XYZ file of C-alpha atoms in Angstrom:
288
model
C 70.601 78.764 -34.721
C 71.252 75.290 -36.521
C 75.595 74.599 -35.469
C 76.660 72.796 -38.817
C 79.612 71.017 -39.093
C 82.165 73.567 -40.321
C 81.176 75.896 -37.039
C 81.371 73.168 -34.550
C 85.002 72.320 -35.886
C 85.833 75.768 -35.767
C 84.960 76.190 -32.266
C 86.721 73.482 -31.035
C 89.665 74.242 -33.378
C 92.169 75.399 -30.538
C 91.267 72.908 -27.888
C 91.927 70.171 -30.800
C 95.641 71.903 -31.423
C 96.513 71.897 -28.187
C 94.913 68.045 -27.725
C 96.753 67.197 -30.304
C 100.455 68.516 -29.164
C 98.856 66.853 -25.848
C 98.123 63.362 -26.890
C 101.945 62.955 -29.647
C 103.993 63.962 -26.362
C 102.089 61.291 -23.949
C 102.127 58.977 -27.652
C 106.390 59.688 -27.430
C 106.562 59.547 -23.770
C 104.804 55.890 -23.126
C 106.539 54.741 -26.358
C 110.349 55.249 -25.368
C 109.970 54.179 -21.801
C 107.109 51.747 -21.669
C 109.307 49.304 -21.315
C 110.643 51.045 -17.532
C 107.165 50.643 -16.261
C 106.173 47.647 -13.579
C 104.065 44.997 -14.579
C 101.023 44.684 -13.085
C 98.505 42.069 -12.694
C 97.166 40.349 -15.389
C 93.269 41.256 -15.893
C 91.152 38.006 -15.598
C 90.354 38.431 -19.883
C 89.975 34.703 -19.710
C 86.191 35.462 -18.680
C 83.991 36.429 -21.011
C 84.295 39.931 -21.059
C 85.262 42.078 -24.032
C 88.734 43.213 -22.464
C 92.005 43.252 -24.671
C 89.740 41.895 -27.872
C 90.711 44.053 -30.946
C 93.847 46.191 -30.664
C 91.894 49.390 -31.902
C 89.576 49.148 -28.075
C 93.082 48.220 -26.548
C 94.844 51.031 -27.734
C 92.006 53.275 -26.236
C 92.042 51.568 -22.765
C 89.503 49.220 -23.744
C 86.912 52.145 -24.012
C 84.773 51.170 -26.544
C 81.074 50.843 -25.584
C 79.552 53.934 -27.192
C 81.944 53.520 -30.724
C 81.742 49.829 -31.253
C 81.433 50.379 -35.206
C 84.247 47.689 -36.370
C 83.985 43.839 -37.300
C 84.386 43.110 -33.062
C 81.397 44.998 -31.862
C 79.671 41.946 -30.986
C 82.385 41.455 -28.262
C 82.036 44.866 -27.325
C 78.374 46.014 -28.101
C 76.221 44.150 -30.109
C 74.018 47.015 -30.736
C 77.008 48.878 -32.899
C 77.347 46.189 -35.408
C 74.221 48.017 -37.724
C 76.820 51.129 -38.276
C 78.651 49.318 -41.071
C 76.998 47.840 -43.897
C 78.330 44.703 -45.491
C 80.633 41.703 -44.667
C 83.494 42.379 -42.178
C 86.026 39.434 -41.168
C 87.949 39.862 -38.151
C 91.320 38.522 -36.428
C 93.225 39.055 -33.120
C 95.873 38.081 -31.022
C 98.747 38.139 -28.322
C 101.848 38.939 -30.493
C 104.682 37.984 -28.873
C 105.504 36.085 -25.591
C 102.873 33.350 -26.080
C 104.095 30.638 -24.079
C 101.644 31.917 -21.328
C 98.412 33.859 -20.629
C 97.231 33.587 -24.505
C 94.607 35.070 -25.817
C 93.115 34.905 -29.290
C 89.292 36.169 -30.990
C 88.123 35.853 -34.789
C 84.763 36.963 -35.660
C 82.472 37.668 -38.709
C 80.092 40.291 -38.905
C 77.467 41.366 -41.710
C 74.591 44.288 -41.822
C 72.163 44.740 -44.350
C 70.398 48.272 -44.061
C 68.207 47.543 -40.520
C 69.593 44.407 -38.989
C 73.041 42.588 -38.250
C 74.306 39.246 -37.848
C 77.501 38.341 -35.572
C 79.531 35.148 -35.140
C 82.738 35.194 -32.900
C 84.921 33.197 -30.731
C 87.314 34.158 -27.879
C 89.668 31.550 -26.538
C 92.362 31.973 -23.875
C 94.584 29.106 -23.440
C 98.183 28.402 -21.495
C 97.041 30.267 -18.288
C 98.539 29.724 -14.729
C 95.805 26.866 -14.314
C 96.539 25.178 -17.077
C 92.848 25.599 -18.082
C 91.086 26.648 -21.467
C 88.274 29.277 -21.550
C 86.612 29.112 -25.131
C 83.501 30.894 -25.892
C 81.480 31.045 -28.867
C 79.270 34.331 -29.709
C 76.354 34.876 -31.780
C 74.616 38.390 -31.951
C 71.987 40.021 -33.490
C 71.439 43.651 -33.862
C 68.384 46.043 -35.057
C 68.375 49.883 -35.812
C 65.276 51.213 -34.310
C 65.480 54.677 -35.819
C 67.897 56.653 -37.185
C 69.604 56.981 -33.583
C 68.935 54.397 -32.152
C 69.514 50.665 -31.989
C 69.491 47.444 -29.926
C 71.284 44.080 -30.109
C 71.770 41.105 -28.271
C 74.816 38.530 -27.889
C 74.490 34.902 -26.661
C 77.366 33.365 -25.243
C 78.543 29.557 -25.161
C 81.559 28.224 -23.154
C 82.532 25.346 -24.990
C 84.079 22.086 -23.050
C 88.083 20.953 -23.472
C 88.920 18.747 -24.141
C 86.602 17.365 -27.083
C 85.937 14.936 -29.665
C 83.398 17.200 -31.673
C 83.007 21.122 -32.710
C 80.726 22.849 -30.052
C 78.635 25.273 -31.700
C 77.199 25.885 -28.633
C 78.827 24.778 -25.824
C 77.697 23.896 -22.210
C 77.390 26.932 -20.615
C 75.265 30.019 -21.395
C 75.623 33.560 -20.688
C 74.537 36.992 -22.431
C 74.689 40.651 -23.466
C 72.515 43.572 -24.108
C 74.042 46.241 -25.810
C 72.335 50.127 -26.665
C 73.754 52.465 -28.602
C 72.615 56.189 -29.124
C 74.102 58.381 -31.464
C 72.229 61.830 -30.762
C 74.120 63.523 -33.673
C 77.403 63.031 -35.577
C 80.081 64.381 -32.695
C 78.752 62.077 -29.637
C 76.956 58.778 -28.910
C 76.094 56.539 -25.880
C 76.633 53.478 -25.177
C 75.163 50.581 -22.494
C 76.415 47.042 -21.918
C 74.501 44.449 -19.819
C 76.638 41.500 -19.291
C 75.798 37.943 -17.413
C 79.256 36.792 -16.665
C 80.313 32.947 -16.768
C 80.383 31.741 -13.482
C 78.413 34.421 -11.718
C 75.526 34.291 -9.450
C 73.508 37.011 -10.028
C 71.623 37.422 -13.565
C 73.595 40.904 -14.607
C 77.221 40.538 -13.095
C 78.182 43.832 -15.389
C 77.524 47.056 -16.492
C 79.144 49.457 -18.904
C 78.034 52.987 -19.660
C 80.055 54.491 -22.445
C 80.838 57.998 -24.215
C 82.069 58.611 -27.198
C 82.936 62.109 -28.197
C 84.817 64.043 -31.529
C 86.462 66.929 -30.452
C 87.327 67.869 -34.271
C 87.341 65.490 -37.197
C 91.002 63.906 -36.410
C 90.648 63.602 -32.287
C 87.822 60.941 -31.034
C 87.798 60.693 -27.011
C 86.377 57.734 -25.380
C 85.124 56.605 -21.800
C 83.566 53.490 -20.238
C 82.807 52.916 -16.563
C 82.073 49.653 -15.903
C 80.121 48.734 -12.534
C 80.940 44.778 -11.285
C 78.608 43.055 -9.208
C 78.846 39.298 -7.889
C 78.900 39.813 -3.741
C 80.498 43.163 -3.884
C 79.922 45.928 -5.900
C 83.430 47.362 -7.903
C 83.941 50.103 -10.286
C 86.653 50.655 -13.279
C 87.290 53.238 -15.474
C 88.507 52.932 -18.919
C 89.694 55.915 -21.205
C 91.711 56.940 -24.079
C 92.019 59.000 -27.173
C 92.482 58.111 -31.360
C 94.001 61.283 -33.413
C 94.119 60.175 -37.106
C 97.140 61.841 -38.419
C 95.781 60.652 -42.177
C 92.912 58.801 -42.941
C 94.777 55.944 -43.252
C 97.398 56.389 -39.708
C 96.130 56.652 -36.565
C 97.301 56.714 -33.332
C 96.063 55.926 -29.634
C 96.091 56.201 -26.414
C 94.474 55.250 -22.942
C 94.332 54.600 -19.517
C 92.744 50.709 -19.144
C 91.316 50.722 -15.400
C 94.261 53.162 -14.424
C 96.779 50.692 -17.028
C 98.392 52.983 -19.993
C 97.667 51.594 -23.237
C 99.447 52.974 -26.552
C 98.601 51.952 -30.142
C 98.775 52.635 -33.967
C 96.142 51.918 -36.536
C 96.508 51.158 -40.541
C 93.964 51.218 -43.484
C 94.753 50.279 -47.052
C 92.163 49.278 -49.507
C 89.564 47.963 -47.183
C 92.210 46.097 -44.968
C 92.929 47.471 -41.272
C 95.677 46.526 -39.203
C 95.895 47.554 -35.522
C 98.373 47.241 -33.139
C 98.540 47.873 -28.830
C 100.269 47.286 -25.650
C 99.049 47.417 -22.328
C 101.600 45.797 -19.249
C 104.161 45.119 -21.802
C 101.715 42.191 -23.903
C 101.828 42.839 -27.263
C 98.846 42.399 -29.465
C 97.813 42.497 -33.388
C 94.150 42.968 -34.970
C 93.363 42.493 -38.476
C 90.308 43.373 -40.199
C 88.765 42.933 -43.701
C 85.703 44.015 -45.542
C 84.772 42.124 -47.999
């Protein structure tokens, strides 16, 4: 027996009630005392990783792998950038306190039916070292079939100081990205990173899950496996419940870091907001 859509929300129509009670208190909770929390250490996001790009990921605890279907999937996955047809320009940033430990990403994304094209750029700038990590991003993506599809990000760390605009740098890393959607509920994700100064040729490895528990409540996980000399694992999760289809909120647990957020979309505009360790940050998002 074929399980349409109307049968597989109805059969998840309790556990999505009771999620949803679940996910406003935690939503309340880590919004009225946030603030009491320690702050913990910084993650290294200077590196060319996709961490705290986008508030959307952030506000899921940067689990993002296997959904990757916005403007800043080529920071996340390049392979989810064929889910959106059309032109898609992209902003982010550190809100408030930015004196210190800034960081900033813009990006512009466009699919036509089969294949996508990605150009973005991450820079983080006043950290502890005084130094300036800029990278520039270009991806490509192909569907393969109707569940599958592939892409492919190279990355360029560009020099400071300089006299000219590096399009592509002096440094050169890259990403692999997978995504498999076996039907509309659930898809998988992969992400095979070579990390700026690294040794090995794959320094990273995210495996992702995506899963919609009824049409408001998407969950998310990523476990990431580092390697350079030692092998290290994290764990990234989190939750989105859309109260309307233009409000949602999130939350997540970023390596074992809450994360809290709230999403808007008005007339093809989307404006995201998240905190994680009491830093602040703001996504836009157009589509052209």
């Amino acid at each position: 027996m074929r399980l349409t859509k109307t049968n597989h929300i109805s059969s998840f129509s309790r556990c999505g009630f009771i999620a949803v009670h679940f996910i406003l208190k935690i939503f309340i909770f880590y919004s009225l005392f946030y603030c009491q929390l320690a702050i913990s250490e910084i993650m290294p996001y200077e590196i060319d990783r996709p961490l705290y790009i986008g508030s959307r990921p952030l506000g899921m605890g940067n689990a993002y792998v296997a959904v990757a279907d916005d403007a800043e999937a080529g920071f996340w996955n390049p392979a989810g950038l064929i889910q959106k047809q059309g032109v898609k320009v992209f902003f982010s940033g550190k809100l408030l306190d930015r004196e210190e430990n800034v960081l900033d990403s813009k990006c512009v994304a466009f699919c036509y039916r089969d294949t996508a094209l990605f150009w973005g750029n991450k820079i983080a700038f006043r950290l502890k070292n005084n130094d300036i990590q800029d990278y520039n991003y270009y991806s490509l993506a192909q569907k393969l079939n109707s569940h599958i599809a592939i892409g492919v990000s190279a990355k360029f760390k560009r020099r400071h100081p300089s006299d000219y605009y590096q399009f592509f740098g002096y440094k050169r890393d890259y990403d692999f990205g997978l995504l498999i959607k076996s039907d509309p509920y659930s898809s998988f994700g992969l992400l095979v990173q070579k990390l700026d100064d690294q040794k090995h040729w794959i320094n990273a490895v995210t495996f992702g899950l995506s899963y919609r528990l009824s049409e408001r409540i998407l969950s998310v996980y990523d476990i990431v496996i580092l390697s350079n000399d030692d092998l290290s694992l994290e764990t990234h999760l989190g939750w989105e419940y859309s109260i309307k289809n233009w409000l949602m909120l999130r939350i997540g647990l970023s390596n074992k870091k809450p994360t809290t957020g709230i999403g808007i979309k008005i007339n093809g505009i989307q404006l995201d907001y998240a905190i994680i360790d009491r830093l602040s940050f703001l996504s836009a998002q157009v589509k052209l």
